[in-house]
């Protein structure tokens, strides 16, 4: 489908802006941490680890000396200094995150972590002061504080790294147009920055160059590759008065173009606007870990306040205060903070070995609930490259026909010409040289091979010149080899279906996921591919905006996966619940997608779906392990079961909490495809 004349006015969309997609930051309250630099976070982690190591040797473990615990004059001062240094270095990201959560009146993971950090540090400093200067024997929690800082920073770095590859699709669009344009000044051309172009300027676009802006052809003739923009796999002929799109590629001729639209008014400008709105839409996945952390924050805080009030009445303030502090410390989310990041890292590692780059883990988990798989055709289900599909040589044998056609097309950069030359080489056709090769305007090429004049033309040329021929029964682009007034051979060229496509579609059917082809190609081409792959639903002749609308339509009935590789697929990829870009496609498509298929096999997407099922189960299991400890320990620490003789010792609580953390880590490592 030639989109060059298509009005883009309808690409402006009314869209609610809910903030950036934070699905990849699910476990660590990424909503308030996105401004943090990954390098800075890693530095904080390494500094904290460096401070933790000596601190382990000079502080008791929840009041109990370990075999390697060192006591010497001033050791308590060393402990306090190391902990204070860690407080300065390691806590800022969490306090900043908690501030943002509390300002929005939505306490979650950052608030829960900050509450634990504040209580453990300041209670430890209180214990240090009264023990050192007043001879008391209060318990400090320096070990608890230090381990919480390091574990939470580690979890954040792991999860932050999982989002590093997300990319910005809108910035990639800017790279499609050339930096300079050949602008006409009088009778000559001058190179100017493409950004300075204005409507009605005239620019020259040579073979192999990208168009610097939308425009109308004033003179010249050429084939233009619009496949990445419109999805139309065949090069489009451009002559006088034809519309061209900025960013598309001029194949084989020189065109003089009058600029019609630049910047925000151009095809790419509208595409950027649509893509930006889609990328900035509400988060695809609400963080379950943050929900759990928010509940625990209020549970821990409420339990501590109640313990303080009730036990002050029952046993006095001193006992009540200790129980309240113990309750707040027990609420520290060590295991919960690692529950999701470790699964994310493990999922990414498994997928990478399988040829898939996961960029947005939260969105990938949607694979568990998929109802529809919408797929681009060119470059996704097909190879995206023209190949010779069929040859009929009545007057010549097949090798001779290929030899003559390859000679005529050998110097052309046109995709159809390259396909013919490639086929001739594969068939070991005799190599010949063509002389006096000329382009037949709007029809093909002609030249002399071995002393005889030949032409490769389309069916329209044969009709216009009253040359009798039998139309080739084939799909794709059909060309005819002519000598004089007689057709010597016919050749069909088309975009072939990928070897893995049929098995991939079958697996989708087996999983009750409905496959749908969504393509810019014409109805006949789409129908042919759909029939070959046993796909009942297809949408043809669609624009980038049409693709978004189609995704939204299907989303009304279920979860949608979008698979594509072109620039025209980018907005739809950003809109879908789960999007997979083909690795051989454009940077724009890859930047818009939740995952990128590096492998050549589409079947790997089925592996991704299986992996998503297992990863989702592991995350739920880890959340139960991480939060389950807190759910049981918080009321026990608050004295709810004191009447039954059940009280929790802070040291025992810390040991159980450490075991919970180890279980979460081990469970994440058990994740398999």
PDB file of N, CA and C in Angstrom, residues 178 180-183 189-191 203-212 219 221-224 248-257 413:
ATOM      1  N   UNK A 178      18.287  12.224   6.726  1.00  0.00           N
ATOM      2  CA  UNK A 178      19.710  12.604   6.643  1.00  0.00           C
ATOM      3  C   UNK A 178      19.966  13.930   7.347  1.00  0.00           C
ATOM      4  N   UNK A 180      21.939  16.283   6.171  1.00  0.00           N
ATOM      5  CA  UNK A 180      22.033  17.352   5.179  1.00  0.00           C
ATOM      6  C   UNK A 180      21.103  17.083   4.005  1.00  0.00           C
ATOM      7  N   UNK A 181      20.737  18.132   3.314  1.00  0.00           N
ATOM      8  CA  UNK A 181      19.888  18.028   2.133  1.00  0.00           C
ATOM      9  C   UNK A 181      20.498  18.850   1.007  1.00  0.00           C
ATOM     10  N   UNK A 182      20.310  18.373  -0.237  1.00  0.00           N
ATOM     11  CA  UNK A 182      20.824  19.088  -1.409  1.00  0.00           C
ATOM     12  C   UNK A 182      19.745  20.071  -1.873  1.00  0.00           C
ATOM     13  N   UNK A 183      19.842  21.313  -1.440  1.00  0.00           N
ATOM     14  CA  UNK A 183      18.801  22.311  -1.684  1.00  0.00           C
ATOM     15  C   UNK A 183      19.129  23.113  -2.941  1.00  0.00           C
ATOM     16  N   UNK A 189      22.955  23.326  -6.680  1.00  0.00           N
ATOM     17  CA  UNK A 189      22.459  22.769  -5.417  1.00  0.00           C
ATOM     18  C   UNK A 189      23.488  23.007  -4.316  1.00  0.00           C
ATOM     19  N   UNK A 190      22.997  23.310  -3.143  1.00  0.00           N
ATOM     20  CA  UNK A 190      23.860  23.585  -1.993  1.00  0.00           C
ATOM     21  C   UNK A 190      23.439  22.681  -0.833  1.00  0.00           C
ATOM     22  N   UNK A 191      24.423  22.085  -0.169  1.00  0.00           N
ATOM     23  CA  UNK A 191      24.126  21.249   0.989  1.00  0.00           C
ATOM     24  C   UNK A 191      23.798  22.124   2.197  1.00  0.00           C
ATOM     25  N   UNK A 203      14.573  20.152  -3.254  1.00  0.00           N
ATOM     26  CA  UNK A 203      15.763  19.383  -2.886  1.00  0.00           C
ATOM     27  C   UNK A 203      15.978  18.256  -3.888  1.00  0.00           C
ATOM     28  N   UNK A 204      17.224  17.921  -4.077  1.00  0.00           N
ATOM     29  CA  UNK A 204      17.584  16.799  -4.951  1.00  0.00           C
ATOM     30  C   UNK A 204      17.929  15.593  -4.080  1.00  0.00           C
ATOM     31  N   UNK A 205      17.354  14.438  -4.424  1.00  0.00           N
ATOM     32  CA  UNK A 205      17.618  13.206  -3.682  1.00  0.00           C
ATOM     33  C   UNK A 205      18.186  12.189  -4.658  1.00  0.00           C
ATOM     34  N   UNK A 206      19.422  11.792  -4.408  1.00  0.00           N
ATOM     35  CA  UNK A 206      20.116  10.894  -5.325  1.00  0.00           C
ATOM     36  C   UNK A 206      19.884   9.434  -4.940  1.00  0.00           C
ATOM     37  N   UNK A 207      20.286   8.531  -5.827  1.00  0.00           N
ATOM     38  CA  UNK A 207      20.103   7.099  -5.587  1.00  0.00           C
ATOM     39  C   UNK A 207      20.800   6.675  -4.302  1.00  0.00           C
ATOM     40  N   UNK A 208      20.096   5.903  -3.486  1.00  0.00           N
ATOM     41  CA  UNK A 208      20.663   5.402  -2.245  1.00  0.00           C
ATOM     42  C   UNK A 208      20.493   6.325  -1.061  1.00  0.00           C
ATOM     43  N   UNK A 209      19.992   7.555  -1.283  1.00  0.00           N
ATOM     44  CA  UNK A 209      19.830   8.510  -0.188  1.00  0.00           C
ATOM     45  C   UNK A 209      18.415   8.442   0.385  1.00  0.00           C
ATOM     46  N   UNK A 210      18.285   8.897   1.623  1.00  0.00           N
ATOM     47  CA  UNK A 210      16.970   9.005   2.251  1.00  0.00           C
ATOM     48  C   UNK A 210      16.386  10.384   1.961  1.00  0.00           C
ATOM     49  N   UNK A 211      15.076  10.446   1.872  1.00  0.00           N
ATOM     50  CA  UNK A 211      14.422  11.737   1.662  1.00  0.00           C
ATOM     51  C   UNK A 211      14.479  12.545   2.958  1.00  0.00           C
ATOM     52  N   UNK A 212      14.916  13.811   2.881  1.00  0.00           N
ATOM     53  CA  UNK A 212      15.069  14.611   4.103  1.00  0.00           C
ATOM     54  C   UNK A 212      13.754  15.137   4.668  1.00  0.00           C
ATOM     55  N   UNK A 219      10.514  16.308 -10.796  1.00  0.00           N
ATOM     56  CA  UNK A 219      11.073  15.684 -11.998  1.00  0.00           C
ATOM     57  C   UNK A 219      11.906  14.475 -11.599  1.00  0.00           C
ATOM     58  N   UNK A 221      12.632  10.007 -12.186  1.00  0.00           N
ATOM     59  CA  UNK A 221      11.903   8.749 -12.039  1.00  0.00           C
ATOM     60  C   UNK A 221      12.760   7.784 -11.237  1.00  0.00           C
ATOM     61  N   UNK A 222      12.151   7.113 -10.278  1.00  0.00           N
ATOM     62  CA  UNK A 222      12.917   6.207  -9.431  1.00  0.00           C
ATOM     63  C   UNK A 222      11.982   5.259  -8.695  1.00  0.00           C
ATOM     64  N   UNK A 223      12.561   4.184  -8.187  1.00  0.00           N
ATOM     65  CA  UNK A 223      11.864   3.284  -7.278  1.00  0.00           C
ATOM     66  C   UNK A 223      12.218   3.700  -5.850  1.00  0.00           C
ATOM     67  N   UNK A 224      11.228   3.698  -4.968  1.00  0.00           N
ATOM     68  CA  UNK A 224      11.454   4.119  -3.586  1.00  0.00           C
ATOM     69  C   UNK A 224      11.032   2.998  -2.638  1.00  0.00           C
ATOM     70  N   UNK A 248      12.164   7.637   3.932  1.00  0.00           N
ATOM     71  CA  UNK A 248      12.170   6.492   3.017  1.00  0.00           C
ATOM     72  C   UNK A 248      13.398   6.587   2.116  1.00  0.00           C
ATOM     73  N   UNK A 249      13.714   5.494   1.433  1.00  0.00           N
ATOM     74  CA  UNK A 249      14.994   5.400   0.719  1.00  0.00           C
ATOM     75  C   UNK A 249      14.770   5.402  -0.789  1.00  0.00           C
ATOM     76  N   UNK A 250      15.470   6.300  -1.469  1.00  0.00           N
ATOM     77  CA  UNK A 250      15.441   6.377  -2.926  1.00  0.00           C
ATOM     78  C   UNK A 250      16.392   5.331  -3.499  1.00  0.00           C
ATOM     79  N   UNK A 251      15.864   4.428  -4.331  1.00  0.00           N
ATOM     80  CA  UNK A 251      16.666   3.288  -4.762  1.00  0.00           C
ATOM     81  C   UNK A 251      17.621   3.583  -5.914  1.00  0.00           C
ATOM     82  N   UNK A 252      17.082   3.912  -7.096  1.00  0.00           N
ATOM     83  CA  UNK A 252      17.938   3.824  -8.281  1.00  0.00           C
ATOM     84  C   UNK A 252      17.935   5.026  -9.206  1.00  0.00           C
ATOM     85  N   UNK A 253      17.232   6.083  -8.878  1.00  0.00           N
ATOM     86  CA  UNK A 253      17.209   7.253  -9.749  1.00  0.00           C
ATOM     87  C   UNK A 253      17.421   8.524  -8.959  1.00  0.00           C
ATOM     88  N   UNK A 254      17.501   9.647  -9.668  1.00  0.00           N
ATOM     89  CA  UNK A 254      17.638  10.951  -9.012  1.00  0.00           C
ATOM     90  C   UNK A 254      16.325  11.703  -9.150  1.00  0.00           C
ATOM     91  N   UNK A 255      15.832  12.235  -8.037  1.00  0.00           N
ATOM     92  CA  UNK A 255      14.553  12.934  -8.016  1.00  0.00           C
ATOM     93  C   UNK A 255      14.726  14.365  -7.529  1.00  0.00           C
ATOM     94  N   UNK A 256      13.988  15.279  -8.157  1.00  0.00           N
ATOM     95  CA  UNK A 256      13.892  16.641  -7.662  1.00  0.00           C
ATOM     96  C   UNK A 256      12.558  16.742  -6.935  1.00  0.00           C
ATOM     97  N   UNK A 257      12.618  17.115  -5.662  1.00  0.00           N
ATOM     98  CA  UNK A 257      11.433  17.068  -4.808  1.00  0.00           C
ATOM     99  C   UNK A 257      11.145  18.441  -4.215  1.00  0.00           C
ATOM    100  N   UNK A 413      20.598  -1.630  -8.508  1.00  0.00           N
ATOM    101  CA  UNK A 413      20.487  -1.820  -7.051  1.00  0.00           C
ATOM    102  C   UNK A 413      19.057  -2.138  -6.636  1.00  0.00           C
TER     103      UNK A 413
END
